[in-house]
Short mmCIF file of C-alpha atoms in Angstrom, two decimals:
data_model
loop_
_atom_site.label_atom_id
_atom_site.label_comp_id
_atom_site.label_asym_id
_atom_site.label_seq_id
_atom_site.Cartn_x
_atom_site.Cartn_y
_atom_site.Cartn_z
CA MET A 26 135.38 75.48 115.64
CA ARG A 27 132.52 77.23 114.47
CA MET A 28 130.64 77.44 115.09
CA PRO A 29 125.59 71.02 134.11
CA ARG A 30 125.67 69.28 135.91
CA THR A 31 125.66 69.19 139.65
CA ALA A 32 129.05 70.90 139.78
CA ALA A 33 131.35 72.63 137.07
CA ALA A 34 134.21 70.23 138.07
CA ALA A 35 132.03 67.29 136.86
CA ALA A 36 132.43 68.77 133.34
CA VAL A 37 136.34 68.55 133.41
CA LEU A 38 136.78 64.82 132.96
CA THR A 39 140.25 64.51 131.43
CA SER A 40 140.81 60.99 132.66
CA THR A 41 140.68 58.43 129.95
CA ALA A 42 138.76 56.03 132.43
CA MET A 43 135.90 58.73 132.29
CA LEU A 44 135.69 58.68 128.45
CA LEU A 45 136.11 55.27 127.15
CA VAL A 46 135.51 54.12 123.77
CA ALA A 47 132.90 51.19 123.67
CA GLY A 48 134.82 48.00 122.71
CA CYS A 49 138.16 50.02 122.11
CA ALA A 50 141.41 48.39 122.96
CA GLY A 51 143.56 51.25 121.90
CA THR A 52 144.52 50.22 118.56
CA THR A 53 143.03 50.71 115.23
CA PRO A 54 141.19 47.74 113.56
CA GLY A 55 143.83 45.88 111.79
CA GLY A 56 146.43 48.35 112.48
CA GLY A 57 149.54 48.87 114.33
CA GLY A 58 149.53 51.83 116.59
CA ASN A 59 150.72 52.44 120.06
CA ALA A 60 149.79 49.53 122.56
CA ASP A 61 148.35 52.16 124.94
CA GLY A 62 146.64 54.16 122.16
CA ARG A 63 148.54 57.39 122.99
CA GLY A 64 150.57 59.70 121.07
CA PRO A 65 150.48 62.80 118.86
CA PHE A 66 147.22 62.95 116.79
CA THR A 67 145.57 65.10 114.27
CA LEU A 68 142.19 67.13 114.23
CA ALA A 69 140.61 67.62 110.83
CA MET A 70 138.22 70.56 110.54
CA GLY A 71 137.12 73.48 108.41
CA LYS A 72 139.21 76.45 108.23
CA ASP A 73 139.69 78.38 111.57
CA THR A 74 138.35 81.69 110.21
CA THR A 75 138.73 83.30 113.65
CA GLY A 76 142.52 82.58 113.90
CA LYS A 77 142.09 82.07 117.55
CA LEU A 78 141.59 78.29 117.75
CA LYS A 79 145.33 77.50 117.78
CA SER A 80 146.32 79.92 120.44
CA LYS A 81 143.36 79.70 122.74
CA VAL A 82 142.70 76.02 122.60
CA LEU A 83 145.14 73.80 120.71
CA ASP A 84 148.27 75.53 122.23
CA VAL A 85 146.92 75.21 125.65
CA TRP A 86 146.36 71.33 125.19
CA ASN A 87 149.84 70.91 123.73
CA LYS A 88 151.65 72.80 126.49
CA ARG A 89 149.97 70.50 128.97
CA HIS A 90 150.52 67.14 126.81
CA PRO A 91 153.92 67.60 125.16
CA ASN A 92 153.89 63.91 124.20
CA GLU A 93 150.33 63.97 122.98
CA LYS A 94 150.25 67.19 120.84
CA VAL A 95 147.37 67.94 118.35
CA THR A 96 148.06 69.08 114.90
CA LEU A 97 145.23 70.86 113.22
CA ILE A 98 144.56 69.95 109.42
CA GLU A 99 142.61 72.85 108.19
CA LEU A 100 140.14 71.91 105.49
CA PRO A 101 138.29 74.18 103.10
CA GLU A 102 135.81 76.72 104.29
CA SER A 103 133.22 74.95 102.28
CA ALA A 104 131.22 72.36 104.29
CA ASP A 105 130.76 70.22 101.14
CA GLU A 106 134.46 70.27 100.50
CA GLN A 107 135.15 69.40 104.12
CA ARG A 108 132.80 66.32 104.03
CA THR A 109 134.34 65.23 100.79
CA ALA A 110 137.88 65.27 102.27
CA MET A 111 136.82 63.44 105.30
CA VAL A 112 134.91 60.68 103.28
CA GLN A 113 137.83 60.11 101.04
CA ASN A 114 140.20 59.82 104.04
CA PHE A 115 137.74 57.16 105.57
CA GLN A 116 137.07 55.39 102.50
CA ALA A 117 140.85 54.76 102.23
CA LYS A 118 140.88 53.70 105.79
CA SER A 119 143.54 56.03 106.62
CA ASP A 120 144.73 57.14 109.98
CA ARG A 121 145.64 60.60 108.77
CA PHE A 122 142.74 62.16 110.42
CA ASP A 123 142.57 60.79 114.25
CA ALA A 124 139.58 63.20 115.21
CA VAL A 125 137.20 65.01 112.86
CA ALA A 126 134.81 68.04 113.40
CA MET A 127 131.64 66.75 111.97
CA ASP A 128 128.84 69.04 111.11
CA VAL A 129 125.83 67.77 113.18
CA VAL A 130 124.21 66.27 110.07
CA TRP A 131 127.09 63.95 109.04
CA THR A 132 127.24 62.13 112.49
CA SER A 133 124.63 59.52 111.31
CA GLU A 134 126.21 58.99 108.00
CA PHE A 135 129.80 58.62 109.56
CA ALA A 136 128.39 56.32 112.19
CA ALA A 137 126.42 54.10 109.83
CA ARG A 138 129.35 53.44 107.62
CA GLY A 139 131.62 52.57 110.68
CA TRP A 140 133.85 55.50 109.93
CA VAL A 141 133.82 56.92 113.73
CA GLN A 142 133.94 54.98 116.90
CA LYS A 143 130.81 54.48 119.06
CA LEU A 144 131.35 56.01 122.50
CA ASP A 145 130.18 54.65 125.98
CA THR A 146 127.30 56.79 126.96
CA HIS A 147 127.77 55.70 130.57
CA ALA A 148 131.37 57.02 130.76
CA LEU A 149 131.04 60.14 128.55
CA PRO A 150 130.22 63.30 130.64
CA ILE A 151 127.06 64.34 128.76
CA ALA A 152 124.73 65.04 131.79
CA GLY A 153 125.51 68.80 131.92
CA LEU A 154 125.47 69.23 128.09
CA LEU A 155 122.58 70.60 126.22
CA PRO A 156 120.03 67.90 125.58
CA ALA A 157 119.58 68.98 121.87
CA ALA A 158 123.42 69.05 121.28
CA THR A 159 123.59 65.63 122.69
CA ALA A 160 120.90 64.45 120.36
CA THR A 161 122.83 65.32 117.25
CA ALA A 162 125.64 63.25 118.37
CA LYS A 163 123.74 60.06 118.42
CA TYR A 164 122.78 57.46 115.66
CA LYS A 165 120.27 54.77 116.54
CA GLY A 166 120.19 55.84 120.19
CA GLN A 167 124.00 55.43 120.47
CA LEU A 168 126.59 58.17 121.07
CA TYR A 169 129.06 58.54 118.06
CA GLY A 170 130.30 62.21 118.76
CA ALA A 171 131.32 64.59 121.33
CA PRO A 172 129.36 67.83 121.11
CA PHE A 173 131.81 70.81 121.38
CA ALA A 174 129.91 73.74 119.49
CA SER A 175 126.25 74.50 119.03
CA ALA A 176 124.22 76.81 117.17
CA GLY A 177 120.56 77.92 117.39
CA ALA A 178 118.66 80.25 115.03
CA LEU A 179 117.36 83.61 116.56
CA LEU A 180 114.91 86.30 115.64
CA PHE A 181 116.56 89.51 115.39
CA TYR A 182 114.22 92.54 115.46
CA ARG A 183 114.04 96.32 115.60
CA LYS A 184 113.40 96.87 119.45
CA ASP A 185 113.21 100.71 118.70
CA LEU A 186 110.10 99.83 116.49
CA VAL A 187 108.56 96.75 118.19
CA SER A 188 107.92 97.06 121.86
CA LYS A 189 108.14 93.26 122.38
CA PRO A 190 109.09 90.41 120.10
CA PRO A 191 106.32 88.34 118.52
CA THR A 192 106.02 84.78 120.05
CA THR A 193 103.64 83.34 117.46
CA TRP A 194 103.34 83.73 113.63
CA LYS A 195 100.11 85.53 113.96
CA GLU A 196 101.80 88.28 116.12
CA LEU A 197 104.58 88.52 113.68
CA THR A 198 102.45 89.04 110.71
CA ALA A 199 100.42 91.66 112.79
CA ASP A 200 103.57 93.52 113.36
CA CYS A 201 104.16 93.83 109.82
CA ALA A 202 101.98 96.73 109.80
CA VAL A 203 104.85 98.50 111.64
CA ALA A 204 107.15 97.58 108.71
CA LYS A 205 104.79 99.01 106.18
CA ARG A 206 104.35 102.31 108.01
CA GLN A 207 108.22 102.56 108.09
CA GLN A 208 108.40 101.57 104.33
CA MET A 209 110.56 98.71 105.08
CA ASP A 210 110.23 94.87 104.47
CA CYS A 211 108.79 92.78 107.29
CA TYR A 212 110.54 89.37 107.65
CA ALA A 213 113.16 87.34 105.99
CA GLY A 214 115.00 84.13 106.39
CA GLN A 215 117.20 81.89 104.11
CA PHE A 216 115.02 80.82 101.12
CA ALA A 217 117.55 80.27 98.29
CA GLN A 218 117.71 76.79 96.81
CA TYR A 219 120.68 75.51 99.18
CA GLU A 220 121.03 73.96 102.56
CA GLY A 221 119.65 77.02 104.35
CA LEU A 222 116.40 76.23 102.79
CA THR A 223 116.55 72.88 104.13
CA VAL A 224 117.01 74.50 107.61
CA ASN A 225 114.26 77.15 107.35
CA ALA A 226 111.71 74.74 106.03
CA SER A 227 112.55 72.20 108.85
CA GLU A 228 112.10 74.86 111.29
CA ALA A 229 108.77 75.89 109.75
CA ILE A 230 107.53 72.30 109.83
CA ASN A 231 108.73 71.61 113.38
CA SER A 232 107.36 74.90 114.60
CA ALA A 233 103.84 73.81 113.58
CA GLY A 234 104.07 70.53 115.19
CA GLY A 235 105.11 68.49 112.21
CA ALA A 236 108.19 66.67 111.34
CA VAL A 237 110.01 65.40 108.24
CA TYR A 238 110.62 62.07 109.79
CA GLY A 239 108.73 60.48 112.76
CA PRO A 240 110.54 58.87 115.68
CA ASP A 241 110.59 55.78 114.20
CA GLY A 242 112.30 56.92 111.06
CA GLN A 243 109.17 56.80 108.96
CA VAL A 244 108.53 59.68 106.47
CA THR A 245 105.87 62.05 107.83
CA VAL A 246 106.43 65.39 105.98
CA ASP A 247 103.10 65.16 104.22
CA SER A 248 101.12 65.69 107.30
CA PRO A 249 98.55 68.52 107.94
CA GLU A 250 101.10 70.17 110.62
CA ALA A 251 103.82 70.11 107.95
CA LYS A 252 101.61 71.85 105.62
CA LYS A 253 100.62 74.50 108.18
CA GLY A 254 104.40 75.28 108.73
CA ILE A 255 105.39 75.42 104.81
CA ASP A 256 102.17 77.53 104.27
CA PHE A 257 103.55 80.21 106.69
CA LEU A 258 106.45 80.60 104.12
CA VAL A 259 104.49 80.24 101.06
CA ASP A 260 101.83 82.87 102.23
CA GLY A 261 104.64 85.09 103.18
CA PHE A 262 105.71 85.46 99.62
CA ARG A 263 102.03 85.41 98.30
CA LYS A 264 100.87 88.19 100.89
CA GLY A 265 104.06 90.25 100.96
CA TYR A 266 105.12 89.94 104.38
CA ILE A 267 108.10 88.17 103.03
CA PRO A 268 109.68 90.22 100.21
CA LYS A 269 110.03 88.67 96.81
CA LYS A 270 113.73 89.22 96.67
CA ALA A 271 114.27 87.08 99.66
CA ILE A 272 113.73 84.02 97.38
CA THR A 273 117.48 84.49 96.62
CA TYR A 274 118.70 85.15 100.31
CA LYS A 275 121.34 83.24 102.01
CA GLU A 276 122.55 84.13 105.43
CA GLU A 277 124.81 87.23 104.36
CA ASP A 278 121.95 88.58 102.27
CA GLY A 279 119.49 88.90 104.94
CA ARG A 280 122.13 90.17 107.38
CA ARG A 281 123.07 93.00 105.12
CA ALA A 282 119.39 93.78 104.50
CA PHE A 283 118.77 94.00 108.24
CA GLN A 284 121.88 95.85 108.93
CA LYS A 285 120.99 98.53 106.33
CA GLY A 286 117.62 99.01 108.14
CA ASP A 287 115.54 97.42 105.34
CA LEU A 288 114.06 94.66 107.54
CA LEU A 289 112.03 94.60 110.63
CA PHE A 290 112.49 90.94 111.48
CA LEU A 291 115.25 88.47 110.42
CA ARG A 292 115.87 84.72 111.13
CA ASN A 293 119.58 84.08 111.35
CA TRP A 294 122.40 82.81 113.53
CA PRO A 295 123.95 84.36 116.58
CA TYR A 296 126.99 85.93 114.64
CA VAL A 297 124.76 88.70 113.26
CA TYR A 298 124.45 90.28 116.66
CA GLY A 299 128.15 91.41 116.81
CA LEU A 300 128.40 92.44 113.16
CA ALA A 301 125.00 94.59 113.17
CA ASN A 302 125.79 96.21 116.47
CA THR A 303 129.36 97.23 115.67
CA LYS A 304 129.35 101.02 115.50
CA GLY A 305 131.45 102.66 112.98
CA SER A 306 130.74 99.87 110.28
CA ASP A 307 128.22 100.19 107.78
CA THR A 308 125.31 99.24 110.22
CA LYS A 309 122.31 101.49 110.72
CA VAL A 310 120.81 99.56 113.47
CA ALA A 311 123.61 99.51 116.20
CA GLY A 312 121.92 99.69 119.52
CA LYS A 313 118.47 99.15 118.11
CA ILE A 314 118.69 95.42 117.85
CA GLY A 315 116.35 92.96 120.03
CA VAL A 316 116.95 89.28 120.08
CA ALA A 317 114.38 86.55 120.75
CA PRO A 318 113.75 82.90 120.06
CA LEU A 319 111.95 82.17 116.91
CA PRO A 320 108.14 82.32 116.80
CA GLY A 321 106.02 79.19 115.99
CA ALA A 322 102.50 78.45 115.09
CA ASN A 323 101.17 78.47 118.79
CA GLY A 324 104.13 79.75 120.68
CA THR A 325 107.94 79.73 120.69
CA GLY A 326 109.05 77.89 117.53
CA ALA A 327 111.48 75.10 117.08
CA SER A 328 115.01 76.22 115.81
CA THR A 329 117.06 73.98 113.61
CA LEU A 330 120.15 72.75 115.55
CA GLY A 331 123.52 73.71 114.13
CA GLY A 332 127.09 73.18 115.56
CA ALA A 333 129.68 70.40 115.35
CA ASN A 334 130.63 67.04 116.99
CA LEU A 335 134.02 65.78 117.49
CA GLY A 336 134.17 62.26 115.89
CA LEU A 337 136.83 59.55 116.68
CA SER A 338 138.12 57.91 113.62
CA SER A 339 137.86 54.08 113.58
CA TYR A 340 141.39 53.96 112.01
CA SER A 341 143.13 56.20 114.56
CA LYS A 342 146.26 54.70 116.24
CA HIS A 343 145.88 57.12 119.25
CA LYS A 344 142.27 56.76 120.57
CA LYS A 345 143.00 57.34 124.15
CA SER A 346 144.73 60.71 123.51
CA VAL A 347 141.88 61.72 121.29
CA LEU A 348 139.51 60.67 123.95
CA ASP A 349 141.12 62.91 126.62
CA PHE A 350 141.14 65.88 124.09
CA MET A 351 137.39 65.32 123.66
CA ALA A 352 136.99 65.74 127.38
CA PHE A 353 139.09 68.79 127.25
CA VAL A 354 137.08 70.63 124.65
CA GLU A 355 133.85 70.06 126.54
CA SER A 356 135.25 71.50 129.79
CA PRO A 357 134.05 74.83 131.15
CA GLU A 358 137.59 76.22 130.37
CA VAL A 359 137.33 75.57 126.72
CA GLN A 360 133.78 76.12 126.37
CA ARG A 361 134.14 79.69 127.68
CA VAL A 362 136.69 80.32 124.99
CA GLU A 363 134.02 79.04 122.47
CA VAL A 364 131.81 81.92 123.49
CA GLN A 365 134.38 84.67 124.24
CA ASP A 366 136.87 84.15 121.44
CA LEU A 367 135.35 81.87 118.75
CA THR A 368 131.70 83.30 118.95
CA ASN A 369 130.11 79.79 119.17
CA ALA A 370 127.20 78.78 121.26
CA PRO A 371 128.61 76.50 124.07
CA VAL A 372 127.48 73.12 124.73
CA LEU A 373 127.60 73.40 128.58
CA THR A 374 124.28 74.45 130.03
CA GLU A 375 125.80 76.19 133.09
CA LEU A 376 127.51 78.73 130.94
CA TYR A 377 124.11 80.25 129.75
CA LYS A 378 123.33 81.01 133.38
CA ASP A 379 126.67 82.90 133.71
CA LYS A 380 125.83 86.45 134.54
CA ALA A 381 129.14 87.93 133.32
CA LEU A 382 128.73 86.18 130.01
CA ALA A 383 125.07 87.37 129.55
CA LYS A 384 126.14 90.80 130.25
CA GLN A 385 128.96 90.56 127.53
CA PHE A 386 126.71 88.61 125.08
CA PRO A 387 123.07 89.91 125.73
CA PHE A 388 121.64 87.28 123.31
CA LEU A 389 122.79 84.36 125.42
CA PRO A 390 119.43 84.00 127.44
CA ALA A 391 117.43 83.94 124.06
CA LEU A 392 119.92 81.59 122.48
CA HIS A 393 119.61 79.21 125.40
CA GLN A 394 115.82 79.17 124.98
CA SER A 395 116.24 78.54 121.25
CA LEU A 396 118.57 75.63 121.87
CA LEU A 397 116.23 74.09 124.46
CA ASN A 398 113.49 73.97 121.79
CA ALA A 399 115.90 73.10 119.04
CA ARG A 400 115.46 70.14 116.76
CA PRO A 401 118.21 68.48 114.60
CA ARG A 402 117.66 67.96 110.92
CA PRO A 403 116.83 64.72 109.53
CA GLN A 404 119.20 62.25 111.28
CA VAL A 405 119.42 59.84 108.43
CA PRO A 406 122.60 58.32 106.73
CA ALA A 407 121.55 59.67 103.19
CA TYR A 408 121.28 63.07 104.50
CA ASN A 409 122.60 64.89 101.62
CA ASP A 410 120.03 63.13 99.32
CA ALA A 411 117.21 64.06 101.71
CA SER A 412 118.36 67.69 101.97
CA LEU A 413 118.49 68.13 98.11
CA HIS A 414 114.97 66.67 97.89
CA ILE A 415 113.73 69.17 100.52
CA GLN A 416 115.46 72.12 98.97
CA ARG A 417 113.96 71.30 95.36
CA GLU A 418 110.36 70.73 96.50
CA ILE A 419 110.03 73.55 99.09
CA TYR A 420 111.48 76.01 96.59
CA LYS A 421 108.84 75.07 94.06
CA ALA A 422 106.13 75.82 96.61
CA LEU A 423 107.64 79.03 97.64
CA GLN A 424 107.88 80.15 93.98
CA GLY A 425 104.20 79.11 93.43
CA GLU A 426 105.15 76.24 90.78
CA LYS A 427 103.42 73.74 93.14
CA SER A 428 100.76 73.96 95.82
CA THR A 429 102.09 73.08 99.35
CA SER A 430 100.14 69.89 99.46
CA GLN A 431 101.51 68.69 96.04
CA ALA A 432 105.15 69.74 97.02
CA LEU A 433 104.99 67.88 100.34
CA LYS A 434 103.36 64.82 98.70
CA ASP A 435 106.06 64.70 96.03
CA LEU A 436 108.62 65.20 98.63
CA ALA A 437 107.30 62.39 100.80
CA ASP A 438 107.57 60.05 97.89
CA GLN A 439 111.13 61.03 97.09
CA LEU A 440 112.23 60.59 100.55
CA LYS A 441 110.72 57.13 100.99
CA GLN A 442 112.30 56.21 97.32
CA SER A 443 115.62 57.35 98.78
CA GLU A 444 115.19 54.86 101.55
CA THR A 445 115.00 51.89 99.36
CA ARG A 446 118.05 52.52 97.43
#
């Protein structure tokens, strides 16, 4: 599982009465199933690369619920392959997957197609969850997923070279003078033509006060604010504060460059902290790493929100058992495991205020601030198409094949055309 409430106990709502599915009678549409909607069930998700999910979470549930055991169905590591497997299962109206771990950008699509069940927002214990995480689990204002792991981008920097992290793009580019004196590159993110570019472009646009889509769902990506955001990246390549080679960077490329001491600033996910700080590895920056929220045009930037939501299959025969499991994974007990053992960002606000956790994971305060300002990627049913359009047009702007204005105009036209198909 990659990835507050008035009292901690309020988060532990394992009673089905507290987590009802809207309109759910405990049986699948047109299916047989148990009359009470209970029994063993499955959880389909990407491969557990930590190897700890089973022992730390699933085995605990199974020991407490011997008649409602969860079986993990591990899908490929590739997000695209995971989505394909889930889509094929849903299209067949199969009950093989009772619960699915959805990338936050799949929630809208799965909800729009009726593949996952709508959840009762009055009964679901969401008051203590990160607001940004809850937002990713909604489609047209209705809840269709249970947030269980979050992720926010961070700015990693060399605290031995920079006294304090930049809070604006202007401050960041001014600090690039330090990089020049040290004969190192200044800043990098993920700029290859893949999903990471959609993420980085969305962050730049949002951090300048723009948006790809407005609140009403209308395309707004060709605004002056969006141009200002993309110009920060375009100018970076043109003026040199982003190295030319970063046009090929994905997450690991940037991490390796930062870890080797070749970068002053890096935009990446929290996992970088542990790897780059592990003494005895190939890192040259252990003990020298600072962590801060992303800078923006006029202050703290807006991270793109990552993470995953648990979806309840509309075709499951054991919905009540799945619902109890959803409450379990949102409890403080499991959310603490998310941080300590699975290296994920928890969805419970209270854990970011835990002094013991903050001491063990010094990046938690910065991550919390990042998540409070985070924005989801476009929440549209045809997200994959939208992402491909964003990648293609922004990549052309970064390479200098198009002006920022032209790239955003063309992007807006493509996104509008996609809506009419």
